[in-house]
Amino acid sequence: MKKLMAGLSTRSGSLRAQLLSRSLLVLAVLLVLIGSLQYVLMKNVMYRSQADAMAAQLRSVPREVWDAASSMGDRHRPDRGTVKGMSPGDPENRPFFFLPDMSFAFIDPEGSLTDIREGSDNLPPQLAADEYRSILGAIKERKPVDYRIMDSTDGTTQLMVFRPVGNQANPHGLLQMGIDTAPLHDVILRQLTTFTALALLALAGGLLLYLPLLNKSLAPLNAMVKAVQRTDAGNLDERFSVKQGQSEIDRLAESFNGMLERLDNSFQAERESKELMRRFIADASHELRTPLTSIHGFLEVLLRGAAGRPEQLEAALRSMHGESTRMKRLIEDLLLLAKLDRAPELQLQEASPDKLVIEMEPHLRMLAGERLVSLQLEDGMRCLCEPDKLKQVVLNLFQNAVQHTDPTEGAIEVGLNLQGQKAVLTISDNGPGIPAEHLPHLFERFYRIDVSRTRKSGGSGLGLAITHSIVEAHGGTIAVISQPGKGSAFRVELPAL
């Protein structure tokens, strides 16, 4: 994660460089597209404007030129643009002047072209005869005839316009006027050169203006990079601000905060797990060492000669049997807890909790001895449970109450009732109660309040831990309420049908 965030701040391949280069690339592409579109539009506009001007000029051609051009036997001469038979001094014959780069021709109805300006440097381009006839047909049908762009035989490209000679409904020829497009291209190229220079200036100005804005926009991300670089397994309490004015950065900050929270919880859980495991191993070793030490001592006594004395042999064997039984029970409890820690597979079935307690009543009264035992059971409730495991819960809690009450004046009450959708089992006693500082640890493994008394009664400190695991495996909860000098009450809640 730190390498990924640090890579964003490096010069090569950095997010800043990528954003800048891509933004400039997009801007350059847009400018090229605008320039291309400008070139096409400007070219069309200038061609159209030139064509309209030429069409107006063509409409001002004197009729004498028409007549002279349409006379099959007439010949034209290029003296200042006048046509044979027309004298500049004749008031009826007006001279017609041409631009230096202009061509002028007559096309007969058959599509043959006659250059009116014979001898000029600008030769008129010639279309195919069919195309000329098509233009004449369009004129007869009063359809608009657009300008044409055509290469001339002298290597120039000309823009040409046409006008009918004679009656439009029945023309007897066409006048074709053309002009070299090179000057128009020069104007367009000058405009494009100017646009290119301005575009380059715009890119340079955009770069200068965009860099500070980009740095400001990436400032929150750079701050997050520095914060991540300061974060390690021992420092997971730093959090990022989620109100930095950028929704994407805010979501990223929220994600990082959530990740850091999960990492912190995981490390904390791991530390707690290691501590619990350490305590568990120490307590389990201590619990197993005590009976093993006792058995070893009795064996030494027997080896020293006590085996030959029946009364000492029987006492030693009974003591070793009791210690081995205690050790066997401890190992069985540890195995049960290990099974419950791994996704326990319970054999659930529908059962009546009150009937299970009634079945256990003789055993409970035998464990209680002279203590007063009362059962307050509500019948008719049903729940999904494994009957043997539920009996073990009742037995462990009842045995815990027996260990912490007076043998003669002790009183234990077992209650069972339905509260909403919960079957509530309560086992309370009138013992000395549990100090408040011990309540949070009661269900921890090997935890004891009075070590000497539990040692004497054979307890290992696993009963309540096993009870807690069984109840949770059934989807229930267990809690304890106690006041010193007033007794304790364990409350188990299980889902009811």
XYZ file of C-alpha atoms in Angstrom:
497
model
C 0.000 0.000 0.000
C 2.832 2.391 0.898
C 4.640 1.569 -2.355
C 1.483 2.204 -4.357
C 0.854 5.588 -2.750
C 4.539 6.540 -2.967
C 4.497 5.743 -6.694
C 1.906 8.442 -7.242
C 4.348 11.114 -6.124
C 7.304 10.047 -8.276
C 8.181 12.155 -11.260
C 8.045 9.412 -13.916
C 4.650 7.860 -14.411
C 3.116 10.018 -11.687
C -0.568 10.839 -11.554
C 0.317 14.520 -11.910
C 2.273 13.893 -15.126
C -0.434 11.627 -16.517
C -3.216 14.110 -15.835
C -1.173 16.941 -17.319
C -0.136 15.043 -20.453
C -3.607 13.658 -21.072
C -5.234 17.038 -20.561
C -2.811 18.668 -22.992
C -3.350 15.827 -25.455
C -7.119 16.305 -25.312
C -6.686 20.051 -25.738
C -4.343 19.533 -28.700
C -6.770 17.114 -30.355
C -9.594 19.604 -29.872
C -7.504 22.392 -31.401
C -6.610 20.176 -34.382
C -10.267 19.307 -34.882
C -11.227 22.977 -34.624
C -8.474 23.896 -37.083
C -9.574 21.218 -39.552
C -13.186 22.282 -39.258
C -12.154 25.912 -39.640
C -10.184 25.047 -42.778
C -13.149 23.242 -44.359
C -15.654 25.926 -43.420
C -13.351 28.783 -44.436
C -12.588 27.102 -47.739
C -16.289 26.611 -48.496
C -17.144 30.162 -47.434
C -14.377 31.712 -49.516
C -15.208 29.548 -52.546
C -18.887 30.404 -52.205
C -18.128 34.107 -51.820
C -15.812 34.068 -54.828
C -18.371 32.125 -56.855
C -21.096 34.652 -56.024
C -18.821 37.524 -57.024
C -17.956 35.804 -60.307
C -21.610 35.047 -60.989
C -22.425 38.737 -60.495
C -19.591 39.670 -62.803
C -20.762 37.126 -65.336
C -24.224 38.646 -65.287
C -22.658 42.007 -66.209
C -21.085 40.650 -69.403
C -22.329 42.817 -72.362
C -24.741 41.188 -74.733
C -22.323 41.893 -77.596
C -19.966 39.417 -75.996
C -22.750 36.857 -75.898
C -23.542 37.443 -79.572
C -19.918 37.400 -80.575
C -19.241 34.294 -78.535
C -22.206 32.509 -80.047
C -21.341 33.423 -83.635
C -19.879 30.272 -85.113
C -17.603 32.115 -87.603
C -16.288 34.792 -85.244
C -12.761 34.744 -83.916
C -11.730 36.369 -80.621
C -8.634 38.325 -79.807
C -7.096 39.124 -76.427
C -6.625 42.864 -76.972
C -7.545 44.153 -73.451
C -10.361 41.647 -73.319
C -12.390 43.032 -76.237
C -14.073 40.786 -78.732
C -13.655 41.090 -82.512
C -16.143 43.534 -84.026
C -16.195 45.593 -80.818
C -14.352 48.863 -80.784
C -13.599 50.570 -77.468
C -14.531 53.901 -79.017
C -17.873 52.713 -80.232
C -20.513 53.848 -77.713
C -22.641 50.855 -78.545
C -19.783 48.455 -78.022
C -18.611 48.466 -74.405
C -15.242 46.876 -73.644
C -15.155 44.017 -71.102
C -12.069 43.645 -68.907
C -10.802 40.425 -67.285
C -8.741 39.862 -64.188
C -5.224 38.615 -64.955
C -5.879 35.111 -63.478
C -9.357 34.729 -64.975
C -10.395 32.440 -67.836
C -13.435 32.923 -70.103
C -14.971 30.421 -72.507
C -18.103 29.635 -74.500
C -19.648 26.155 -74.572
C -22.095 25.294 -77.374
C -25.075 22.986 -76.871
C -22.963 20.024 -78.009
C -20.456 20.562 -75.217
C -17.635 22.026 -77.332
C -15.546 24.702 -75.603
C -14.282 27.896 -77.270
C -11.717 30.010 -75.415
C -12.855 33.611 -75.692
C -9.498 34.841 -74.359
C -7.269 33.156 -76.876
C -3.619 33.742 -76.172
C -4.035 34.412 -72.444
C -1.924 32.615 -69.853
C -4.968 31.175 -68.073
C -6.472 28.357 -70.101
C -10.059 27.464 -69.243
C -10.590 23.971 -67.769
C -12.817 21.771 -69.874
C -15.410 19.438 -68.443
C -16.757 16.427 -70.254
C -19.391 17.091 -72.914
C -21.948 15.065 -70.936
C -21.338 17.201 -67.860
C -21.845 20.401 -69.892
C -25.080 19.026 -71.283
C -26.117 18.114 -67.746
C -25.527 21.723 -66.652
C -27.602 22.979 -69.597
C -30.381 20.559 -68.684
C -30.366 21.773 -65.088
C -30.584 25.399 -66.297
C -33.541 24.582 -68.517
C -35.290 22.993 -65.518
C -34.455 26.104 -63.466
C -32.349 24.098 -61.021
C -29.452 25.821 -59.241
C -26.040 25.106 -60.726
C -23.212 25.109 -58.215
C -19.641 26.146 -58.864
C -17.062 23.603 -59.945
C -13.393 23.098 -59.055
C -11.350 21.787 -61.962
C -7.682 21.429 -62.927
C -6.690 23.278 -66.078
C -4.256 22.036 -68.732
C -1.697 24.629 -67.632
C -1.511 23.016 -64.166
C -3.659 25.510 -62.282
C -6.795 24.723 -60.282
C -9.710 26.991 -61.125
C -13.084 27.769 -59.611
C -15.691 27.942 -62.402
C -19.209 29.387 -62.656
C -21.645 29.156 -65.567
C -24.341 31.289 -67.187
C -26.667 30.410 -70.059
C -26.431 32.296 -73.369
C -29.793 33.350 -74.730
C -33.163 32.405 -73.347
C -32.911 30.410 -70.121
C -35.723 28.135 -71.209
C -33.880 27.336 -74.454
C -30.225 28.435 -74.143
C -27.959 28.067 -77.138
C -24.795 27.814 -75.076
C -22.987 28.480 -71.808
C -20.578 31.138 -70.667
C -17.884 29.672 -68.397
C -15.830 31.932 -66.167
C -12.963 30.570 -64.082
C -10.401 31.978 -61.683
C -7.227 30.530 -60.215
C -7.770 29.269 -56.632
C -4.145 29.774 -55.589
C -4.770 33.237 -54.087
C -7.699 31.811 -52.139
C -5.496 29.006 -50.810
C -2.888 31.538 -49.791
C -5.471 33.409 -47.734
C -6.672 30.173 -46.120
C -3.112 29.092 -45.303
C -2.371 32.464 -43.724
C -5.474 32.062 -41.571
C -4.429 28.539 -40.572
C -0.928 29.746 -39.751
C -2.379 32.423 -37.525
C -4.703 29.869 -35.876
C -1.795 27.447 -35.309
C 0.280 30.150 -33.646
C -2.637 31.110 -31.420
C -3.272 27.431 -30.613
C 0.342 26.951 -29.536
C 0.091 30.056 -27.383
C -3.134 28.698 -25.898
C -1.412 25.377 -25.078
C 1.483 27.189 -23.435
C -0.863 29.451 -21.482
C -3.017 26.497 -20.512
C 0.056 24.665 -19.258
C 1.087 27.608 -17.080
C -2.425 28.039 -15.688
C -3.172 24.323 -15.307
C -0.074 23.359 -13.313
C -0.991 25.365 -10.152
C -4.590 24.139 -10.329
C -3.397 20.550 -10.755
C -1.028 20.845 -7.793
C -3.840 22.253 -5.664
C -6.216 19.476 -6.726
C -3.641 16.789 -5.890
C -2.701 18.329 -2.523
C -5.187 16.141 -0.533
C -3.851 13.034 -2.247
C -0.262 14.022 -1.467
C -1.261 14.551 2.162
C -2.726 11.046 2.213
C 0.522 9.665 0.751
C 2.529 11.227 3.565
C 0.067 9.952 6.162
C 0.270 6.410 4.758
C 4.073 6.580 4.812
C 3.890 7.366 8.531
C 1.538 4.436 9.199
C 2.820 1.030 10.314
C 1.664 -1.896 12.455
C 2.446 0.015 15.631
C 0.709 3.211 14.543
C -2.770 2.527 13.208
C -4.626 5.269 15.065
C -4.138 7.993 12.424
C -7.227 8.778 10.335
C -7.728 10.878 7.203
C -10.118 13.781 6.920
C -13.226 12.825 4.921
C -14.199 16.421 4.127
C -11.573 17.687 1.698
C -13.927 19.113 -0.922
C -13.395 16.304 -3.465
C -15.907 13.470 -3.436
C -13.472 10.934 -4.921
C -10.737 11.788 -2.402
C -13.316 11.770 0.402
C -14.454 8.258 -0.591
C -10.823 7.150 -0.783
C -10.207 8.593 2.680
C -13.257 6.769 4.030
C -11.999 3.524 2.489
C -8.538 4.007 4.003
C -10.029 4.820 7.389
C -12.146 1.684 7.229
C -9.128 -0.384 6.235
C -7.030 1.059 9.060
C -9.882 0.376 11.484
C -10.084 -3.243 10.345
C -6.304 -3.636 10.539
C -6.283 -2.136 14.021
C -9.043 -4.489 15.127
C -7.242 -7.446 13.575
C -3.965 -6.621 15.314
C -5.797 -6.035 18.576
C -7.648 -9.346 18.229
C -4.371 -11.081 17.428
C -2.720 -9.600 20.499
C -5.652 -10.626 22.667
C -5.665 -14.082 21.122
C -1.964 -14.516 21.825
C -2.455 -13.349 25.393
C -5.379 -15.717 25.904
C -3.402 -18.566 24.371
C -0.450 -17.817 26.634
C -2.692 -17.785 29.684
C -4.516 -20.882 28.506
C -1.289 -22.851 28.035
C 0.037 -21.692 31.404
C -3.199 -22.553 33.223
C -3.632 -25.889 31.438
C -0.025 -26.822 32.235
C -0.575 -25.866 35.857
C -3.812 -27.869 36.079
C -2.204 -30.946 34.560
C 0.975 -30.613 36.591
C -0.855 -30.765 39.921
C -2.429 -34.253 39.486
C 0.696 -35.551 37.750
C 2.842 -34.368 40.672
C 0.462 -36.034 43.134
C 0.468 -39.320 41.221
C 4.258 -39.204 40.966
C 4.556 -38.657 44.729
C 2.310 -41.597 45.561
C 4.291 -43.836 43.198
C 7.526 -42.873 45.001
C 5.899 -43.751 48.307
C 4.853 -47.137 46.978
C 8.317 -47.829 45.588
C 9.854 -47.112 48.990
C 7.997 -50.030 50.527
C 4.470 -48.839 51.124
C 3.235 -51.375 48.584
C 3.813 -54.082 51.186
C 1.444 -52.429 53.650
C -2.164 -52.911 52.503
C -3.622 -49.864 54.262
C -1.041 -47.477 52.692
C -1.333 -49.188 49.308
C -5.133 -48.753 49.203
C -4.938 -45.065 50.264
C -2.297 -44.343 47.636
C -4.258 -46.124 44.907
C -7.458 -44.268 45.795
C -5.618 -40.939 45.745
C -4.019 -41.734 42.384
C -7.395 -42.809 41.023
C -8.959 -39.512 42.124
C -6.142 -37.479 40.584
C -6.314 -39.427 37.308
C -10.085 -38.960 37.220
C -9.629 -35.233 37.701
C -6.973 -35.135 34.971
C -9.215 -37.155 32.627
C -12.117 -34.746 33.224
C -9.828 -31.772 32.575
C -8.641 -33.210 29.254
C -12.207 -33.990 28.220
C -13.224 -30.406 28.989
C -10.318 -29.081 26.945
C -11.270 -31.298 24.011
C -14.880 -30.132 24.254
C -13.806 -26.481 24.213
C -11.595 -27.150 21.210
C -14.573 -28.652 19.351
C -16.800 -25.738 20.290
C -14.169 -23.260 19.073
C -14.317 -24.794 15.584
C -17.767 -24.211 14.008
C -19.610 -26.693 16.259
C -21.934 -29.186 14.599
C -24.915 -29.576 16.914
C -27.564 -32.243 16.532
C -30.482 -29.843 16.879
C -33.966 -31.101 17.481
C -37.218 -29.698 18.797
C -37.443 -30.161 22.568
C -39.158 -28.807 25.681
C -36.622 -27.200 28.060
C -38.918 -27.659 31.067
C -39.062 -31.446 30.519
C -35.286 -31.614 30.258
C -34.924 -29.864 33.627
C -37.540 -32.169 35.195
C -35.550 -35.163 33.939
C -32.470 -33.759 35.692
C -34.252 -32.975 38.990
C -33.116 -36.118 40.884
C -29.492 -35.540 39.893
C -29.685 -31.868 40.828
C -31.108 -32.600 44.274
C -28.410 -35.200 44.875
C -25.710 -32.620 44.013
C -27.373 -30.026 46.258
C -27.185 -32.265 49.343
C -28.903 -30.426 52.229
C -29.322 -27.204 50.267
C -32.828 -25.996 49.457
C -33.704 -26.491 45.767
C -36.803 -24.979 44.120
C -37.931 -25.293 40.500
C -40.102 -22.598 38.862
C -40.779 -23.995 35.388
C -43.213 -22.714 32.779
C -44.392 -25.537 30.549
C -45.444 -25.518 26.921
C -42.416 -23.776 25.388
C -40.379 -25.360 22.593
C -36.930 -24.632 21.182
C -34.361 -26.126 18.805
C -31.451 -27.512 20.797
C -29.221 -30.495 21.400
C -30.746 -31.944 24.603
C -27.483 -33.329 26.032
C -25.683 -30.004 25.558
C -28.577 -28.080 27.140
C -28.496 -30.468 30.116
C -24.765 -29.790 30.442
C -25.490 -26.048 30.631
C -27.980 -26.599 33.456
C -25.621 -28.969 35.234
C -22.602 -26.648 35.034
C -24.536 -23.620 36.297
C -26.197 -25.653 39.068
C -22.861 -27.152 40.136
C -21.327 -23.668 40.195
C -24.166 -22.544 42.506
C -23.554 -25.584 44.757
C -19.844 -24.746 45.057
C -20.585 -21.174 46.137
C -23.398 -21.728 48.679
C -23.431 -22.953 52.259
C -23.897 -26.766 52.480
C -26.745 -26.510 54.974
C -28.233 -23.025 54.603
C -27.752 -22.629 50.868
C -30.779 -22.110 48.585
C -30.772 -22.612 44.795
C -33.635 -21.688 42.480
C -34.013 -22.904 38.889
C -36.432 -20.810 36.838
C -37.656 -21.211 33.247
C -40.153 -18.957 31.486
C -40.999 -17.553 28.068
C -40.256 -13.875 27.428
C -41.252 -12.809 23.916
C -39.411 -15.094 21.506
C -36.857 -16.160 24.114
C -36.779 -19.122 26.475
C -35.121 -17.740 29.618
C -33.345 -20.089 32.036
C -32.305 -18.568 35.397
C -30.255 -20.288 38.097
C -29.823 -18.181 41.232
C -28.356 -18.795 44.667
C -27.973 -17.060 48.034
C -24.201 -17.379 48.173
C -21.681 -14.639 48.975
C -22.021 -13.096 45.537
C -19.335 -12.078 43.073
C -17.319 -8.852 43.363
C -17.838 -6.482 40.439
C -14.203 -6.665 39.279
C -14.575 -10.397 38.577
C -17.794 -10.261 36.544
C -16.173 -9.419 33.146
C -13.856 -12.449 33.438
C -16.215 -15.143 34.694
C -16.514 -16.922 31.349
C -12.786 -16.945 30.633
C -11.042 -20.302 30.718
C -9.334 -21.273 33.996
C -10.562 -18.100 35.672
C -11.305 -18.553 39.362
C -12.517 -16.194 42.042
C -11.475 -18.349 44.985
C -8.618 -20.636 43.895
C -8.353 -22.515 47.188
C -12.052 -23.428 47.277
C -12.191 -24.560 43.647
C -9.065 -26.632 44.166
C -10.684 -28.319 47.147
C -13.931 -28.971 45.260
C -12.135 -30.235 42.176
C -13.051 -27.413 39.825
C -10.772 -26.538 36.930
C -12.226 -23.153 35.946
C -13.600 -24.475 32.634
C -17.252 -25.059 33.527
C -18.485 -21.522 32.839
C -16.321 -21.251 29.698
C -17.879 -24.464 28.341
C -21.350 -23.195 29.257
C -20.741 -19.909 27.459
C -19.557 -21.716 24.289
C -22.552 -24.080 24.252
C -25.042 -21.246 24.691
C -23.454 -19.214 21.870
C -23.439 -22.294 19.610
C -27.243 -22.432 20.098
C -27.577 -18.766 19.117
C -28.275 -17.656 22.674
C -26.717 -15.377 25.280
C -25.610 -15.800 28.878
C -25.163 -13.124 31.561
C -24.655 -12.914 35.296
C -26.171 -10.572 37.874
C -24.569 -10.520 41.304
C -24.216 -8.390 44.397
C -21.727 -9.217 47.137
C -23.550 -10.705 50.149
C -26.832 -11.208 48.213
C -26.057 -14.107 45.901
C -25.740 -14.493 42.144
C -28.070 -15.257 39.230
C -27.020 -16.668 35.845
C -29.450 -15.895 33.020
C -29.482 -17.874 29.759
C -31.628 -16.795 26.803
C -32.288 -19.201 23.904
C -34.405 -18.668 20.770
C -37.869 -20.174 21.273
C -40.242 -21.601 18.691
